[in-house]
Amino acid sequence: KHSSCREEEDALDAATKSVGPSPLIDTENAWRRSWRALEELYHHGTLESIGVSNFGPFDMKSLYEISTEGPHIYQGSLRTLLMEEVMIEELIRHGVHYQCTDAASAVLAGKDSEAYASLERMGAKHGSVDEGDSSDAYGYSAVQVVLGWLVQRGVGVFPGTTSTAHLAENSPMTLASMPKFSPRESLDIETALLTIVKGEGTGSKEIGGITRTEKEDVTPENVELTPNGSQLDGGIVATFFNTLQRNVRIFQVHPETGRQIQLSRSIPPGRSGRLIVEPTDVLIAYDGHGVAVKKFLVEEDTYGRVDFTCE
């Protein structure tokens, strides 16, 4: 990788440099010449679509004035998508497809915020077994929630990972199969993302060496409830990593009767499932043959999230 355009230009071989003058000689018009070349390739049928990346409002205005075709694609950041309203409206008006290049990394940058925790809880809500729900979902990560929400809005996304597990979790098939978010959920996701990209809502303090965000008080009037009547903003997000070569399901042991209640659907090998649980819950992972794989206890001091491994 190169840290500057000059460094990248200097690293080019002699044959490439001989094609034409360096764009650094006339930086003001270099991109215009590049755009002309892209248009020629498009009209020739070599390229199916052409576009730009990270252009600001002024550059986009200049591009619209000189272009004879396109742009068809705009690659930009999550911050631009959420905060540059005027430019986004112009892109929509011109039929330009937006591709968000940093959604995953932008979300993970806010991992210690309450906004991130709310995205986690929303994803975990879809991992519980509800009567009459035939979905195969077994919970989603905060990143999956955001990528799925963007896809449902017609925005292209880049998973941005070299992990095969994460590639599977964020694959087109997985994102397309996610349940459609309700208007309320969509608003909550957008609000959480705005908080993250602005760097707000972190008000964190260190407790016992672990930095956590202080949670705002919520009145009963504005708290969303899950199907079983518990608060969506309450509970602990438990992530179960299945390292076995067979599916597992998570059950909760009722604290009074000892009855075992199925909480999750089958979690495939190499994948992770997410659920909302409570402190002191006793959970058991069973495989498809009904064999108990492992028992888990949810500790009191988990700071809103806990990870378990089924091995």
Coordinates of C-alpha atoms in Angstrom, one line a residue:
K1 CA 0.0 0.0 0.0
H2 CA 1.1 3.6 -0.6
S3 CA 0.6 6.5 1.7
S4 CA 0.3 9.2 -1.0
C5 CA -0.4 9.7 -4.7
R6 CA 3.3 10.7 -5.2
E7 CA 4.5 7.5 -3.6
E8 CA 2.2 5.4 -5.8
E9 CA 3.2 7.3 -9.0
D10 CA 6.9 6.8 -8.2
A11 CA 6.4 3.1 -7.7
L12 CA 5.0 2.6 -11.3
D13 CA 7.2 0.7 -13.8
A14 CA 8.6 2.5 -16.8
A15 CA 6.2 1.0 -19.3
T16 CA 3.2 2.3 -17.3
K17 CA 4.7 5.8 -17.0
S18 CA 5.3 6.0 -20.7
V19 CA 1.6 5.7 -21.5
G20 CA 1.0 9.4 -20.7
P21 CA 2.0 12.4 -18.5
S22 CA 1.8 12.0 -14.7
P23 CA -1.6 13.1 -13.3
L24 CA 0.4 15.0 -10.6
I25 CA 1.4 17.6 -13.2
D26 CA -2.2 18.8 -13.5
T27 CA -4.1 17.5 -10.5
E28 CA -7.0 19.8 -11.2
N29 CA -7.9 18.1 -14.5
A30 CA -6.3 14.7 -14.1
W31 CA -9.6 13.1 -12.9
R32 CA -11.4 14.7 -15.9
R33 CA -9.1 12.9 -18.3
S34 CA -9.5 9.7 -16.4
W35 CA -13.3 10.0 -16.7
R36 CA -13.1 10.6 -20.4
A37 CA -11.1 7.3 -20.7
L38 CA -13.8 5.5 -18.6
E39 CA -16.5 6.9 -20.9
E40 CA -14.7 5.6 -24.0
L41 CA -14.3 2.2 -22.5
Y42 CA -18.0 2.2 -21.5
H43 CA -19.2 3.2 -25.0
H44 CA -16.9 0.7 -26.5
G45 CA -18.6 -2.1 -24.5
T46 CA -15.5 -2.9 -22.5
L47 CA -17.1 -1.8 -19.2
E48 CA -20.7 -2.4 -18.0
S49 CA -20.7 0.5 -15.6
I50 CA -18.5 3.3 -14.5
G51 CA -18.3 5.4 -11.3
V52 CA -16.3 7.4 -8.8
S53 CA -15.2 7.1 -5.2
N54 CA -15.3 9.6 -2.4
F55 CA -16.1 12.6 -4.6
G56 CA -17.3 15.6 -2.7
P57 CA -20.4 17.8 -3.7
F58 CA -18.3 20.2 -5.7
D59 CA -16.5 17.5 -7.7
M60 CA -19.8 15.7 -8.3
K61 CA -21.3 18.9 -9.7
S62 CA -18.3 19.3 -12.0
L63 CA -18.6 15.7 -13.1
Y64 CA -22.3 16.0 -14.0
E65 CA -21.5 19.1 -16.1
I66 CA -18.9 17.3 -18.3
S67 CA -20.1 13.7 -18.4
T68 CA -21.8 12.2 -21.4
E69 CA -22.5 8.9 -19.5
G70 CA -22.9 8.1 -15.9
P71 CA -21.7 7.9 -13.3
H72 CA -23.6 4.7 -12.5
I73 CA -21.9 3.9 -9.2
Y74 CA -20.7 6.0 -6.3
Q75 CA -18.5 4.4 -3.7
G76 CA -18.4 6.3 -0.4
S77 CA -18.4 6.1 3.4
L78 CA -21.2 5.4 5.8
R79 CA -20.7 8.9 7.2
T80 CA -21.3 10.4 3.7
L81 CA -24.4 8.3 3.2
L82 CA -25.9 9.4 6.5
M83 CA -24.9 13.0 6.7
E84 CA -24.4 14.4 3.1
E85 CA -28.2 14.6 2.5
V86 CA -28.0 17.1 -0.4
M87 CA -25.4 15.1 -2.3
I88 CA -27.3 11.8 -1.7
E89 CA -30.5 13.3 -3.0
E90 CA -28.6 14.3 -6.2
L91 CA -27.2 10.8 -6.6
I92 CA -30.7 9.4 -6.3
R93 CA -32.0 11.9 -8.8
H94 CA -29.4 10.8 -11.3
G95 CA -30.0 7.1 -10.6
V96 CA -26.6 6.5 -9.2
H97 CA -26.1 3.3 -7.2
Y98 CA -24.4 3.9 -3.8
Q99 CA -21.9 1.4 -2.5
C100 CA -20.9 1.8 1.1
T101 CA -17.2 0.8 1.4
D102 CA -16.7 1.0 5.2
A103 CA -20.0 0.0 6.9
A104 CA -18.4 -2.9 8.8
S105 CA -15.4 -1.0 10.1
A106 CA -17.4 2.1 10.9
V107 CA -19.8 0.0 13.0
L108 CA -17.0 -1.8 14.8
A109 CA -15.3 1.5 15.6
G110 CA -18.3 2.2 17.9
K111 CA -18.1 -1.2 19.7
D112 CA -17.9 0.4 23.2
S113 CA -20.9 2.6 22.7
E114 CA -24.5 2.1 23.8
A115 CA -25.5 2.6 20.2
Y116 CA -23.5 -0.5 19.2
A117 CA -25.1 -2.4 22.1
S118 CA -28.6 -1.5 20.8
L119 CA -27.7 -2.9 17.4
E120 CA -26.5 -6.1 19.0
R121 CA -29.7 -6.5 21.0
M122 CA -31.8 -5.9 17.8
G123 CA -29.8 -8.7 16.0
A124 CA -30.1 -11.1 19.0
K125 CA -33.8 -10.5 19.1
H126 CA -34.1 -12.4 15.8
G127 CA -32.3 -15.4 17.2
S128 CA -35.0 -16.5 19.6
V129 CA -37.6 -19.1 18.8
D130 CA -41.1 -17.5 18.5
E131 CA -44.3 -19.4 18.1
G132 CA -45.4 -19.4 14.5
D133 CA -42.1 -18.1 13.2
S134 CA -40.7 -20.4 10.5
S135 CA -37.6 -18.3 9.8
D136 CA -34.2 -20.0 9.9
A137 CA -32.5 -17.1 11.6
Y138 CA -30.4 -17.7 14.6
G139 CA -29.5 -14.2 15.5
Y140 CA -27.4 -11.5 13.8
S141 CA -24.4 -9.5 14.8
A142 CA -24.4 -5.7 14.9
V143 CA -22.5 -5.6 11.6
Q144 CA -25.1 -8.0 10.0
V145 CA -27.9 -5.8 11.2
V146 CA -26.4 -2.7 9.5
L147 CA -25.4 -4.5 6.3
G148 CA -28.9 -6.0 6.1
W149 CA -30.5 -2.7 6.7
L150 CA -28.4 -1.0 4.0
V151 CA -29.1 -3.8 1.5
Q152 CA -32.9 -3.4 2.2
R153 CA -32.5 0.3 1.4
G154 CA -30.9 -0.6 -2.0
V155 CA -27.3 0.3 -0.9
G156 CA -24.4 -1.9 -2.0
V157 CA -22.1 -3.1 0.8
F158 CA -18.5 -4.5 1.2
P159 CA -18.1 -7.0 4.0
G160 CA -14.4 -6.0 4.2
T161 CA -13.0 -9.2 5.8
T162 CA -10.6 -12.0 5.1
S163 CA -12.3 -14.3 7.6
T164 CA -14.2 -17.1 5.9
A165 CA -16.7 -17.2 8.8
H166 CA -17.4 -13.5 8.5
L167 CA -17.7 -13.9 4.7
A168 CA -20.3 -16.6 5.2
E169 CA -22.2 -14.5 7.8
N170 CA -22.2 -11.4 5.5
S171 CA -22.7 -13.2 2.3
P172 CA -25.4 -12.0 -0.2
M173 CA -27.5 -15.1 0.6
T174 CA -27.4 -14.4 4.3
L175 CA -28.2 -10.7 4.0
A176 CA -30.9 -11.3 1.5
S177 CA -32.6 -13.8 3.8
M178 CA -32.7 -11.4 6.8
P179 CA -36.3 -10.4 7.8
K180 CA -37.3 -7.0 6.7
F181 CA -36.9 -4.5 9.4
S182 CA -40.0 -2.7 10.7
P183 CA -40.2 1.1 10.3
R184 CA -39.5 1.4 14.1
E185 CA -36.4 -0.9 13.8
S186 CA -35.2 1.1 10.7
L187 CA -35.4 4.3 12.6
D188 CA -33.6 2.8 15.6
I189 CA -30.8 1.5 13.3
E190 CA -30.4 4.9 11.6
T191 CA -30.3 6.7 15.0
A192 CA -27.7 4.3 16.3
L193 CA -25.5 4.7 13.2
L194 CA -25.7 8.5 13.3
T195 CA -24.6 8.3 17.0
I196 CA -21.6 6.0 16.0
V197 CA -20.4 8.0 13.0
K198 CA -20.6 11.3 14.9
G199 CA -18.6 9.7 17.8
E200 CA -21.4 10.6 20.3
G201 CA -23.0 8.6 23.1
T202 CA -19.7 7.0 24.2
G203 CA -19.7 8.8 27.7
S204 CA -17.7 5.8 28.9
K205 CA -16.1 5.2 32.2
E206 CA -13.8 2.5 33.4
I207 CA -15.2 -0.1 35.8
G208 CA -12.9 -2.7 37.0
G209 CA -10.5 -2.2 34.1
I210 CA -13.3 -2.6 31.5
T211 CA -14.6 0.5 29.7
R212 CA -18.3 0.6 29.4
T213 CA -20.9 3.2 28.4
E214 CA -23.3 4.6 31.0
K215 CA -26.8 3.7 29.9
E216 CA -29.4 6.4 29.8
D217 CA -32.6 5.9 31.8
V218 CA -35.6 4.7 29.6
T219 CA -39.2 5.3 30.5
P220 CA -41.7 2.4 30.0
E221 CA -43.4 4.5 27.3
N222 CA -40.5 4.4 24.9
V223 CA -39.2 0.9 25.5
E224 CA -39.8 -1.7 22.8
L225 CA -40.8 -5.2 24.0
T226 CA -39.8 -8.5 22.5
P227 CA -42.5 -11.1 21.8
N228 CA -42.1 -12.7 25.2
G229 CA -42.7 -9.3 26.9
S230 CA -39.1 -8.6 28.0
Q231 CA -37.5 -5.2 27.2
L232 CA -35.6 -5.0 24.0
D233 CA -33.2 -2.6 25.6
G234 CA -32.6 -5.0 28.5
G235 CA -30.9 -8.3 28.9
I236 CA -27.5 -9.6 27.8
V237 CA -26.5 -10.4 24.3
A238 CA -25.0 -13.9 24.3
T239 CA -23.0 -15.1 21.3
F240 CA -22.6 -18.9 20.9
F241 CA -19.7 -20.0 18.6
N242 CA -20.3 -23.5 17.2
T243 CA -16.9 -25.1 16.7
L244 CA -18.4 -28.6 16.3
Q245 CA -19.0 -30.5 13.1
R246 CA -22.8 -30.7 13.8
N247 CA -25.6 -28.3 14.5
V248 CA -26.4 -27.2 18.0
R249 CA -29.5 -25.6 19.7
I250 CA -29.5 -23.6 22.9
F251 CA -31.9 -24.4 25.7
Q252 CA -32.6 -22.5 28.9
V253 CA -33.2 -24.3 32.3
H254 CA -36.1 -22.8 34.1
P255 CA -34.8 -21.6 37.5
E256 CA -37.9 -23.0 39.4
T257 CA -39.2 -26.0 37.5
G258 CA -36.0 -27.2 35.9
R259 CA -37.9 -27.5 32.6
Q260 CA -35.7 -26.9 29.6
I261 CA -37.0 -24.4 27.1
Q262 CA -35.6 -24.1 23.5
L263 CA -34.3 -20.6 22.9
S264 CA -32.5 -20.9 19.5
R265 CA -32.9 -22.6 16.2
S266 CA -30.1 -24.9 14.9
I267 CA -26.7 -23.1 14.7
P268 CA -24.7 -24.7 11.8
P269 CA -21.0 -25.8 12.3
G270 CA -18.6 -22.9 12.1
R271 CA -21.3 -20.3 12.6
S272 CA -22.4 -18.2 15.6
G273 CA -25.9 -17.6 17.0
R274 CA -27.0 -14.7 19.2
L275 CA -29.7 -14.5 21.9
I276 CA -30.9 -12.1 24.5
V277 CA -30.4 -13.8 27.9
E278 CA -30.6 -12.7 31.6
P279 CA -28.0 -12.8 34.4
T280 CA -27.8 -16.2 36.2
D281 CA -29.5 -18.0 33.3
V282 CA -28.4 -21.6 33.0
L283 CA -28.1 -22.6 29.3
I284 CA -27.4 -25.9 27.7
A285 CA -26.2 -26.6 24.1
Y286 CA -27.7 -29.8 22.5
D287 CA -26.7 -31.3 19.2
G288 CA -29.1 -32.7 16.6
H289 CA -29.2 -36.1 18.4
G290 CA -30.3 -34.6 21.7
V291 CA -26.9 -35.0 23.3
A292 CA -26.0 -32.3 25.7
V293 CA -22.8 -30.7 24.5
K294 CA -22.1 -28.1 27.1
K295 CA -23.7 -26.1 30.0
F296 CA -23.3 -22.4 30.4
L297 CA -23.9 -20.0 33.3
V298 CA -24.6 -16.3 32.5
E299 CA -22.6 -14.3 35.1
E300 CA -23.8 -11.1 36.7
D301 CA -21.0 -8.9 35.6
T302 CA -20.9 -9.3 31.8
Y303 CA -21.4 -5.7 30.9
G304 CA -24.1 -6.3 28.4
R305 CA -22.5 -9.1 26.3
V306 CA -21.0 -12.5 26.8
D307 CA -19.4 -15.1 24.4
F308 CA -19.8 -18.9 24.7
T309 CA -18.1 -21.6 22.7
C310 CA -19.8 -24.9 21.9
E311 CA -16.9 -27.4 21.6

